[in-house]
Short mmCIF file of C-alpha atoms in Angstrom, two decimals:
data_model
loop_
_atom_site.label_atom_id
_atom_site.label_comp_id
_atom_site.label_asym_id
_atom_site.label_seq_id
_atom_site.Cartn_x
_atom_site.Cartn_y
_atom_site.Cartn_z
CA UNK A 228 27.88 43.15 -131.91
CA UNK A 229 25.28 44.78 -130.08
CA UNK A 230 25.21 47.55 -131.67
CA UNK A 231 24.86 46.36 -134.92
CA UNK A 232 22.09 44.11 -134.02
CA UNK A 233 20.56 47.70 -132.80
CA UNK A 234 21.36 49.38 -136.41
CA UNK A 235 19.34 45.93 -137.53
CA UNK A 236 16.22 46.52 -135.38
CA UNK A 237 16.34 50.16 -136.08
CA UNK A 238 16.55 49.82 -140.14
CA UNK A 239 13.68 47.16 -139.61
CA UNK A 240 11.92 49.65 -137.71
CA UNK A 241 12.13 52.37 -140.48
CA UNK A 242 11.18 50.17 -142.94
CA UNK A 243 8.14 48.63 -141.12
CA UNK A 244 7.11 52.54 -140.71
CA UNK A 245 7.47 53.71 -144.09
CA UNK A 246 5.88 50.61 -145.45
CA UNK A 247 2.37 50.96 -143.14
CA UNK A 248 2.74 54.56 -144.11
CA UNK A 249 2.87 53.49 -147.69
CA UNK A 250 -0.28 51.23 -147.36
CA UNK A 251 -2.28 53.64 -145.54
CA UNK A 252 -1.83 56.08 -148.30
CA UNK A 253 -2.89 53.27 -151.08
CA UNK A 254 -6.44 52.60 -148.75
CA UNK A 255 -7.27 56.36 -148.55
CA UNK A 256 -7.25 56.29 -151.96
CA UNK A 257 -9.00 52.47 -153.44
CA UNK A 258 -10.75 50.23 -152.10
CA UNK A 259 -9.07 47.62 -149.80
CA UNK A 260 -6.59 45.96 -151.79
CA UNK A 261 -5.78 42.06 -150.20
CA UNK A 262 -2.41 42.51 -151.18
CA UNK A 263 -2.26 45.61 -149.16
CA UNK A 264 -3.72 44.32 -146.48
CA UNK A 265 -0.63 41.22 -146.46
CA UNK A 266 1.75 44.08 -146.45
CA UNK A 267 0.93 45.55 -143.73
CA UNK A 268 0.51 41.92 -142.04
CA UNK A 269 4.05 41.53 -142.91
CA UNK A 270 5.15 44.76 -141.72
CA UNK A 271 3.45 43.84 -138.28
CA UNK A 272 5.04 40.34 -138.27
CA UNK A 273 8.70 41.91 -139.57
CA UNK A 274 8.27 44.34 -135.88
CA UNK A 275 7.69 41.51 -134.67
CA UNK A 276 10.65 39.44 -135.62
CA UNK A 277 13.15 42.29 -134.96
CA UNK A 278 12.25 42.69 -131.21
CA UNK A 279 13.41 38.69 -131.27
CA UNK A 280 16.13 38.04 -129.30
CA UNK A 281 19.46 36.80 -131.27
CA UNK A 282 20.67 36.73 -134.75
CA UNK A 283 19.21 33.40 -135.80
CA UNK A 284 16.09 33.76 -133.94
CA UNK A 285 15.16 36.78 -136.14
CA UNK A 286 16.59 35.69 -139.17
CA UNK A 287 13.81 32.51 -138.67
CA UNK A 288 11.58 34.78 -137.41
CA UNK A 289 11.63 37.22 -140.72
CA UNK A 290 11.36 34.03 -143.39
CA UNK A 291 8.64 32.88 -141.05
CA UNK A 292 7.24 36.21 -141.72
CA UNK A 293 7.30 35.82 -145.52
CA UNK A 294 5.96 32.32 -146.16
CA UNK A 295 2.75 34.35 -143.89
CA UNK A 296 2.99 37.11 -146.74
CA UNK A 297 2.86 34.70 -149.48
CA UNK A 298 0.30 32.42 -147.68
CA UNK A 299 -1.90 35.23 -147.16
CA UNK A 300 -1.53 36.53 -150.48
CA UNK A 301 -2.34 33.11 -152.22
CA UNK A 302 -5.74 32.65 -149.93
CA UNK A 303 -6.94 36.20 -151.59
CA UNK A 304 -5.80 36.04 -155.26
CA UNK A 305 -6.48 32.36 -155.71
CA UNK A 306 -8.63 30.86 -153.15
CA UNK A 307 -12.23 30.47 -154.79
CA UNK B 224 4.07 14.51 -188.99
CA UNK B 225 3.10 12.45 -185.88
CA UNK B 226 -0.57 11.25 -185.01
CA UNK B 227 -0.23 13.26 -181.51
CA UNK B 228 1.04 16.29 -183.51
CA UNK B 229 -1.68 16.13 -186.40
CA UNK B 230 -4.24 15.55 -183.62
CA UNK B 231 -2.81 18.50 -181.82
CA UNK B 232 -2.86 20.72 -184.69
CA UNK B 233 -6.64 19.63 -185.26
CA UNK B 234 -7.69 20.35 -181.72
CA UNK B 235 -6.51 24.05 -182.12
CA UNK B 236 -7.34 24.62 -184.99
CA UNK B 237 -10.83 23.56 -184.38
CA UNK B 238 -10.60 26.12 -181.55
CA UNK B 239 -9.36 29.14 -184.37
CA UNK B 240 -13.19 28.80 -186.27
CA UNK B 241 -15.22 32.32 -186.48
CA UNK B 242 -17.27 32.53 -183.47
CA UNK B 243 -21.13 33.12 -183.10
CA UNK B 244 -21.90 34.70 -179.96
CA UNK B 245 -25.54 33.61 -178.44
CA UNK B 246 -27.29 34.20 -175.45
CA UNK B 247 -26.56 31.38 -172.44
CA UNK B 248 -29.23 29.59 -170.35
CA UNK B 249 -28.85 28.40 -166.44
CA UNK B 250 -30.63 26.23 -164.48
CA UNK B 251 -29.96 24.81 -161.03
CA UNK B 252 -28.89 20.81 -160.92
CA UNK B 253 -28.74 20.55 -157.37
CA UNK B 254 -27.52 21.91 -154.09
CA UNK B 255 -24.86 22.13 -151.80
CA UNK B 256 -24.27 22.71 -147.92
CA UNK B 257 -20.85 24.28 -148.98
CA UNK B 258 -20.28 27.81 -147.91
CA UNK B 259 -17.99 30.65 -148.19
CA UNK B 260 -16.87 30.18 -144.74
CA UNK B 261 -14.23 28.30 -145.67
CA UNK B 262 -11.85 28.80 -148.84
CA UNK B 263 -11.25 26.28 -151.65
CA UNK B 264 -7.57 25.52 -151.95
CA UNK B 265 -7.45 23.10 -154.69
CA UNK B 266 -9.71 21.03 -157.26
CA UNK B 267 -9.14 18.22 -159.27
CA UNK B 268 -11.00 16.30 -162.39
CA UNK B 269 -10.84 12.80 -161.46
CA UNK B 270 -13.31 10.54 -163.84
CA UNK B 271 -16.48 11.52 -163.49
CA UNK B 272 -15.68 13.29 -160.31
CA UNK B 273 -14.59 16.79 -159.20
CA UNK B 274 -13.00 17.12 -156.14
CA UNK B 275 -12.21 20.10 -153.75
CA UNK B 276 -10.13 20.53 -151.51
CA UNK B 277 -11.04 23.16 -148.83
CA UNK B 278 -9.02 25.17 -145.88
CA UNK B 279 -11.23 23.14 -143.39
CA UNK B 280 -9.53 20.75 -144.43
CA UNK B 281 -12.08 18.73 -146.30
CA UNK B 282 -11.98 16.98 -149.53
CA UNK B 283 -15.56 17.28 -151.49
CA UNK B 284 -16.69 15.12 -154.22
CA UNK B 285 -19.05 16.83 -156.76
CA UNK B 286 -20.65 14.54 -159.23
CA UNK B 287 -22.89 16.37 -161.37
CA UNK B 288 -23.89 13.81 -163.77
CA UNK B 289 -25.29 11.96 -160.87
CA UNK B 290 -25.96 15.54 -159.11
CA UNK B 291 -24.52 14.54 -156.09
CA UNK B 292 -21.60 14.87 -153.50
CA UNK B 293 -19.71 14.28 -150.54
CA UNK B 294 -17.64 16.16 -148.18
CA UNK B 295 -15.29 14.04 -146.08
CA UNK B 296 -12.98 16.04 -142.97
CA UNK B 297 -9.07 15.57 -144.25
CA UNK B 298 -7.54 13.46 -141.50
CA UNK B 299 -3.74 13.47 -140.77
CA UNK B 300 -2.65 17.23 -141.97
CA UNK B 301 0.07 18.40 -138.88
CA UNK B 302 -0.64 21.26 -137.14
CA UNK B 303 1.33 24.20 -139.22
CA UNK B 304 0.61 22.74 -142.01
CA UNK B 305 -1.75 24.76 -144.54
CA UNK B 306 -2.57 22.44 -147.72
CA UNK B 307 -2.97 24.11 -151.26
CA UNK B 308 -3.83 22.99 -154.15
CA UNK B 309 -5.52 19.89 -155.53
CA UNK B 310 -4.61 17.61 -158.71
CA UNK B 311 -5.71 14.03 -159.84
CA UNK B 312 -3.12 11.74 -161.39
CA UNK B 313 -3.58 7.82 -162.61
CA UNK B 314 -6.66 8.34 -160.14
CA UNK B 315 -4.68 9.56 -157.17
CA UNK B 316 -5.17 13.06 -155.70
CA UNK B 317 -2.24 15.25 -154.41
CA UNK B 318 -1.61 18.05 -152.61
CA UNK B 319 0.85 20.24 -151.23
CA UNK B 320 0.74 19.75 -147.19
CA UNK B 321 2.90 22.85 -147.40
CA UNK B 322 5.70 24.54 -149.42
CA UNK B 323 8.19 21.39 -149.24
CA UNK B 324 5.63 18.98 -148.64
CA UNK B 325 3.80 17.04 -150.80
CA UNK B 326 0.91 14.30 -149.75
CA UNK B 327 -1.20 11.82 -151.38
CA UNK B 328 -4.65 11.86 -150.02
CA UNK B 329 -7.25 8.52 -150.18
CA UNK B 330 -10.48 9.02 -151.86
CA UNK B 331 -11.68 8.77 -147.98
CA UNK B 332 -9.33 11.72 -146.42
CA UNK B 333 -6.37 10.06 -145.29
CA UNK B 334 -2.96 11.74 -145.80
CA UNK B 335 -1.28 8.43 -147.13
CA UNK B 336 1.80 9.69 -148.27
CA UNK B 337 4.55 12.08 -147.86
CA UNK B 338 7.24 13.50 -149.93
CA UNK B 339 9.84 16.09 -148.99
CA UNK B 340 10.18 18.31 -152.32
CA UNK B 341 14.30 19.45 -152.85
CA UNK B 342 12.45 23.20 -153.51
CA UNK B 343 9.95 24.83 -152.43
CA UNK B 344 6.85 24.83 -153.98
CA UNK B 345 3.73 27.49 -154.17
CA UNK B 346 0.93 25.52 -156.06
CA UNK B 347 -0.03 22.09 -157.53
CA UNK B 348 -1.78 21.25 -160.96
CA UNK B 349 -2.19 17.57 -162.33
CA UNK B 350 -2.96 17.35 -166.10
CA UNK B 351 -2.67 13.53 -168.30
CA UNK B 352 -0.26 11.46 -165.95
CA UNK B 353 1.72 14.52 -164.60
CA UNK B 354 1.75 16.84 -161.65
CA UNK B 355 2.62 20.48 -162.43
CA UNK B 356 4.75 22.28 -159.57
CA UNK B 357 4.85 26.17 -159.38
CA UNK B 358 8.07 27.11 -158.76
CA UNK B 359 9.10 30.99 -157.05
CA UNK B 360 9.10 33.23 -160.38
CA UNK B 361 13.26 33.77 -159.34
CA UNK B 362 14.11 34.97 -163.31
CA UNK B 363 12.42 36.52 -165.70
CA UNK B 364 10.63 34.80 -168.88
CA UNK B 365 11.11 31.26 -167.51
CA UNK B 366 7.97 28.70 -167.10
CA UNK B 367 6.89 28.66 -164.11
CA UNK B 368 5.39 25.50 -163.98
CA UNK B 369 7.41 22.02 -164.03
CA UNK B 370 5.81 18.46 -165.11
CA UNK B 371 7.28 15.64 -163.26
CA UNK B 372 5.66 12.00 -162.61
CA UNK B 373 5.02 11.68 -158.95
CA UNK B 374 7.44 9.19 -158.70
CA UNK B 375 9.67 11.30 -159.95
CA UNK B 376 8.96 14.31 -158.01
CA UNK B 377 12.93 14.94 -156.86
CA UNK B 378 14.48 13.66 -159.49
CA UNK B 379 15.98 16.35 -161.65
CA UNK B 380 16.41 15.06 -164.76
CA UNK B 381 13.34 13.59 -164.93
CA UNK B 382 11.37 17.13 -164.27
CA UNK B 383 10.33 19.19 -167.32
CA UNK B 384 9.63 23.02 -167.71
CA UNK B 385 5.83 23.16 -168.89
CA UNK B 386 5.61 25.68 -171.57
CA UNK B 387 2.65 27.48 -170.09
CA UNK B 388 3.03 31.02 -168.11
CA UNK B 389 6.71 32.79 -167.96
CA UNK B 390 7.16 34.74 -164.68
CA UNK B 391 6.95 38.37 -165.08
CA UNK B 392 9.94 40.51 -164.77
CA UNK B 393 8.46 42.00 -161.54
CA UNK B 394 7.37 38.92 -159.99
CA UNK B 395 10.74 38.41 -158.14
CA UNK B 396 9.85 41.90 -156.17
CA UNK B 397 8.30 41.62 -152.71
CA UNK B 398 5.71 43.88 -153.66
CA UNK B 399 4.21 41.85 -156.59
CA UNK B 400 3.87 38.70 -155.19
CA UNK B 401 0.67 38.12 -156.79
CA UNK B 402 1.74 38.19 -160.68
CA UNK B 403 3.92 35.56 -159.44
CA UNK B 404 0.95 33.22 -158.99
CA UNK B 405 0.20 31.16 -161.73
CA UNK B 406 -3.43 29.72 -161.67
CA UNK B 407 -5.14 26.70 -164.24
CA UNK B 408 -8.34 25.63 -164.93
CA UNK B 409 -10.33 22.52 -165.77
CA UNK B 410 -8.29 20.87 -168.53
CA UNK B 411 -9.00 18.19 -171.35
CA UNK B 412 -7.23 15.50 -171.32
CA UNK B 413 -3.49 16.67 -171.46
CA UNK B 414 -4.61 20.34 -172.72
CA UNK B 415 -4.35 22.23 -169.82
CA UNK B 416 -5.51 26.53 -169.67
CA UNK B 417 -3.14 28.32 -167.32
CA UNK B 418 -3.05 31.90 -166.44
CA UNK B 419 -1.06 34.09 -164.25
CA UNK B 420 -3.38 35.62 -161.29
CA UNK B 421 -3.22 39.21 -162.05
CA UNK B 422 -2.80 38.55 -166.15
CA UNK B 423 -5.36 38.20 -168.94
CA UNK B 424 -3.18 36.22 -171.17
CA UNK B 425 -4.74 32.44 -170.76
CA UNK B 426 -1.62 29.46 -172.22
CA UNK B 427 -3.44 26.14 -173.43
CA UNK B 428 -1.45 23.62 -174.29
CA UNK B 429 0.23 20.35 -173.13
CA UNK B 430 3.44 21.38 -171.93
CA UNK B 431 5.00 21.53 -175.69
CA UNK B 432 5.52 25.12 -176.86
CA UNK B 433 4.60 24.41 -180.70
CA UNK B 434 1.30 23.05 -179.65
CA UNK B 435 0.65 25.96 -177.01
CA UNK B 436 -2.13 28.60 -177.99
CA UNK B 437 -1.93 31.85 -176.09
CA UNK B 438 -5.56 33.16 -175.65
CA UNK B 439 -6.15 36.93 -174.79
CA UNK B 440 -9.98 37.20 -174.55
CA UNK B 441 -11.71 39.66 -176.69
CA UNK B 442 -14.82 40.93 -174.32
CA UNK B 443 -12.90 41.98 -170.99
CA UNK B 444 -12.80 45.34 -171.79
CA UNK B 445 -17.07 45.41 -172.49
CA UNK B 446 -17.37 43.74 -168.44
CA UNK B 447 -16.59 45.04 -165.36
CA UNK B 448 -14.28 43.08 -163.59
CA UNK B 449 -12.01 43.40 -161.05
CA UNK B 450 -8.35 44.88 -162.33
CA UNK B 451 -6.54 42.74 -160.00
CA UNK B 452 -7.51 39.65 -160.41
CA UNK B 453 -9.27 39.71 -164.02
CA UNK B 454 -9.86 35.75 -164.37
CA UNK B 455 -11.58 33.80 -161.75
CA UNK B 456 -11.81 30.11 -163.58
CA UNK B 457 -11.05 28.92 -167.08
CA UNK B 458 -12.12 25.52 -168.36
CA UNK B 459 -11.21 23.91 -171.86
CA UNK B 460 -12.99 21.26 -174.34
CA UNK B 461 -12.83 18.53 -176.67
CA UNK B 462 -13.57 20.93 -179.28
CA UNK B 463 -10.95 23.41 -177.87
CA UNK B 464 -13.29 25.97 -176.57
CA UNK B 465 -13.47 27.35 -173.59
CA UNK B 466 -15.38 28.37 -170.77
CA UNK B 467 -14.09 31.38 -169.27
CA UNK B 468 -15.26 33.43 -165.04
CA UNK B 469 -14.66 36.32 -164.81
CA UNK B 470 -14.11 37.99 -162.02
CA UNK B 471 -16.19 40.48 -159.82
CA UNK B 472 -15.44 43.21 -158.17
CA UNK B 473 -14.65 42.64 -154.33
CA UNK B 474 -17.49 43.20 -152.49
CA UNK B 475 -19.03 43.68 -148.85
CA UNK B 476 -17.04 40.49 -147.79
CA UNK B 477 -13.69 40.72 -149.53
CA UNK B 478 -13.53 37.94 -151.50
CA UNK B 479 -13.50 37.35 -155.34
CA UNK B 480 -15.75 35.56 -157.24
CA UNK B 481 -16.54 34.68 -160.35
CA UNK B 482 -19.31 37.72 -161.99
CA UNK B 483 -19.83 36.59 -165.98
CA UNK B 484 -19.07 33.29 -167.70
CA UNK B 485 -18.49 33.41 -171.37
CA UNK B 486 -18.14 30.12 -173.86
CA UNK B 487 -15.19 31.79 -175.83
CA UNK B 488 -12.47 29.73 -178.82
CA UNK B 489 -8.81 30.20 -179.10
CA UNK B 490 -9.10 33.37 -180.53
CA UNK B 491 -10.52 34.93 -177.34
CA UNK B 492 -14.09 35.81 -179.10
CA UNK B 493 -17.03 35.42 -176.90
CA UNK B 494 -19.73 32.80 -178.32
CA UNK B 495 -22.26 34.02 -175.60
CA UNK B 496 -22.08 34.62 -172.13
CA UNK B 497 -24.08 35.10 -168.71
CA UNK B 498 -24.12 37.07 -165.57
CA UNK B 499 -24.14 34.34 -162.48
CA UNK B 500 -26.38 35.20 -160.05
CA UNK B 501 -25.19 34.40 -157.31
CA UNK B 502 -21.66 34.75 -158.21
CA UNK B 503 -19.68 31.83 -159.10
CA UNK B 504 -16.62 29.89 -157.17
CA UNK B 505 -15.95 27.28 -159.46
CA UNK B 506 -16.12 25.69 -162.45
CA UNK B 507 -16.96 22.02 -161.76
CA UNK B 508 -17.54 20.80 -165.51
CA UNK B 509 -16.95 21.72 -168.63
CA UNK B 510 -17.85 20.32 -172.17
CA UNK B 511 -18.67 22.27 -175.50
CA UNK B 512 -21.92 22.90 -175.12
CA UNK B 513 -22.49 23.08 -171.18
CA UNK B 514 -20.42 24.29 -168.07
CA UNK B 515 -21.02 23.37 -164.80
CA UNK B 516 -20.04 26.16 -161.30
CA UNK B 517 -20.42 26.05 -158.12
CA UNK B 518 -21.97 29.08 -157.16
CA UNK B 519 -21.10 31.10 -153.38
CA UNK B 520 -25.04 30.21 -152.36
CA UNK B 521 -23.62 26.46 -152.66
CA UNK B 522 -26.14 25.60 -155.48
CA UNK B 523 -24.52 23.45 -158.80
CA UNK B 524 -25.38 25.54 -161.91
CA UNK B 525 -25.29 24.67 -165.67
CA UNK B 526 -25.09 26.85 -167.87
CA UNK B 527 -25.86 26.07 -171.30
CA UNK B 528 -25.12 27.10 -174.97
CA UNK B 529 -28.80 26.94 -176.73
#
C-alpha cells in the first residue's frame, strides 16, 4: 500500500515537472498565454495534492485542483 | 408552413441582403464608476435593462435609454462559492453560485433561491423563457448548450439540446479547456448568437437547427486580433444583423478586450466598423442601426451606423 501510494506521488511528481517544463518553453517563446499560466497553477496545486496525506484526501485534493484550472481558465477567456 | 417558421425564414433571410460597408460614428452617453478591477461574470437583457453581474459580487443595472445605472453588492453568495454567468428569464435573473449550483437573484441582490443541478454546469445563458446550461464538451459534435425552463432545471425529459455550438473533438483534453467554452451575446428575442471562445464560427438561432444560421465573419483576417480568443462580444437584431467585438491583443495588464466593432449580416460581411478607444468590455445594447459598450475607462458608448 505504501508503496504504491509512493509510485502515485512520484508519477505526479514527473508529471508536474515535465508539465512546468513544458510551459516554460511555450513563454520563452509568445507572449504570456492565460491558459499557460492555469497550467502551471494546476501543476502547482496537483504537487500540492500529492504531498496530501491518504488516498481520498488526494483524490479530493486533485478534482479540487481542476475545478481551479477550469475556474481560472473561464475568468481569462470569458470574463469581460 | 407555420407563422413562427415563415417569420423565421424572414428574419434570416433579411440578414442574407448584400451589405454596404460605411464608416461608424461614437459618442459618449454617459459614465460609469465601473472598473477593470473587478471581472464581469455574467450579463443579462432584462426589459429595458442590462444587468452585470461582477466577481465583486455585484449586480449592475445599465439603462442607457435613460443613461443611467446602479450597482448593488450581491448579498448571500457562501464563501467558496464563485458565481458565473448572468441570464434574465420571465424577468428573473439567474446565475450559477457555482458548478452544481444554481441561484435566483432579486433585482436588489439577494440570493433568493437555490437549486442543486444533477450535473455540473460551466456557464449560464437565458434567451425567450429558457435558461441555456453549458454542459463539459465530454463527446465530440454534440451541443453544448441545453434549454430547460427553470422549473424544470433537473428534470430530464424536459431539457433540450440547443442547436447552437458542437464541442470540438479536442475539447475533452485537459490541455484545451478553453475551446470547450462556449460564449453568447446579446440576443433578440429568442434568436440567440453563440460562439465557442477560441472559434470564429458565430451559431444564431433559437435552439432549432433548420432555423440556425452559422456566421463566419468576412473581415477578421484585415484586423488584428488576438488568435486566442478572436471574438470578444456579439450582439444580434430585429433585422438580423449583427454587431460584432473583436478582440485585442492582450496587453500591459493581461486581460482581453474588445479592439474593433463591426455592424456585420448573416453572411459575415462588414457594413462598417470602428476602432474603440478605449477598448471595449461589453456590449450593453444593440439595435440595427446603433450599439451600445461599455468601454474599460467605464464610459457608455454608442456607436452608430450614419
Amino acid at each position: 500500500m505504501a508503496s504504491k501510494l509512493f509510485m502515485r506521488r512520484a508519477i505526479v511528481a514527473a508529471l508536474v515537472v515535465m508539465m512546468l517544463a513544458a510551459g516554460k518553453q511555450a513563454s520563452a517563446q509568445t507572449p504570456p498565454n492565460p491558459s499557460d499560466q492555469c497550467m502551471s497553477q494546476l501543476a502547482s496545486c496537483y504537487y500540492w495534492a500529492a504531498a496530501q496525506a491518504g488516498f481520498w484526501t488526494m483524490w479530493a485534493g486533485g478534482i479540487d485542483c481542476e475545478l481551479q484550472m477550469i475556474e481560472c481558465i473561464r475568468r481569462a477567456i470569458l470574463g469581460h | 408552413m407555420r407563422m413562427t417558421d415563415l417569420i423565421a425564414a424572414l428574419w434570416l433571410a433579411a440578414g442574407l441582403l448584400a451589405a454596404d460597408a460605411t464608416p461608424l460614428k461614437q459618442r459618449v452617453v454617459f459614465t460609469t464608476s465601473l472598473t477593470l478591477d473587478h471581472v464581469i461574470v455574467g450579463r443579462a437583457s432584462c426589459g429595458v435593462s442590462t444587468w452585470l453581474l461582477t466577481d465583486e459580487p455585484a449586480l449592475v443595472e445599465l439603462k442607457p435609454s435613460d443613461a443611467s445605472w446602479l450597482s448593488t453588492p450581491v448579498r448571500g453568495f457562501r464563501g467558496a462559492e464563485h458565481p458565473w454567468g448572468l441570464a434574465c428569464v420571465a424577468n428573473e435573473l439567474w446565475t450559477l453560485a457555482d458548478y452544481r449550483t444554481l441561484a435566483r437573484l432579486s433585482s436588489s441582490g439577494d440570493v433568493m433561491m437555490r437549486t442543486k443541478l444533477r450535473q455540473p454546469r460551466l456557464n449560464v445563458f437565458g434567451v425567450g423563457d429558457l435558461l441555456l446550461l453549458q454542459q463539459p464538451p465530454t463527446a465530440a459534435d454534440r451541443p453544448l448548450l441545453e434549454a430547460v425552463r427553470p422549473a424544470d432545471v433537473n428534470d430530464a425529459n424536459r431539457t433540450q439540446p440547443w442547436q447552437g455550438p458542437l464541442a470540438l473533438r479536442t475539447a475533452a483534453q485537459k490541455t484545451d479547456v478553453p475551446s470547450g467554452l462556449v460564449a453568447c451575446g446579446l440576443g433578440y428575442q429568442t434568436w440567440l448568437p453563440c460562439w465557442i471562445a477560441t472559434q470564429t464560427r458565430i451559431t444564431v438561432g433559437d435552439g432549432v437547427a433548420a432555423r440556425t444560421a452559422v456566421v463566419q465573419p468576412q473581415f477578421l483576417a484585415e484586423t488584428a486580433l488576438d488568435s486566442r480568443t478572436p471574438l470578444w462580444d456579439v450582439a444580434v437584431t430585429a433585422s438580423s444583423g449583427l454587431w460584432i467585438l473583436t478582440s485585442a491583443i492582450s496587453g500591459d495588464t493581461g486581460r482581453h478586450l474588445g479592439a474593433r466593432l463591426t455592424r456585420s449580416n448573416l453572411r459575415g460581411e462588414s457594413l462598417g466598423s470602428v476602432e474603440l478607444k478605449p477598448r471595449g468590455r461589453l456590449i450593453v445594447r444593440a439595435s440595427d442601426r446603433a450599439a451600445t459598450v461599455l468601454t474599460a475607462a467605464g464610459t457608455v458608448v454608442e456607436v452608430m451606423a450614419p
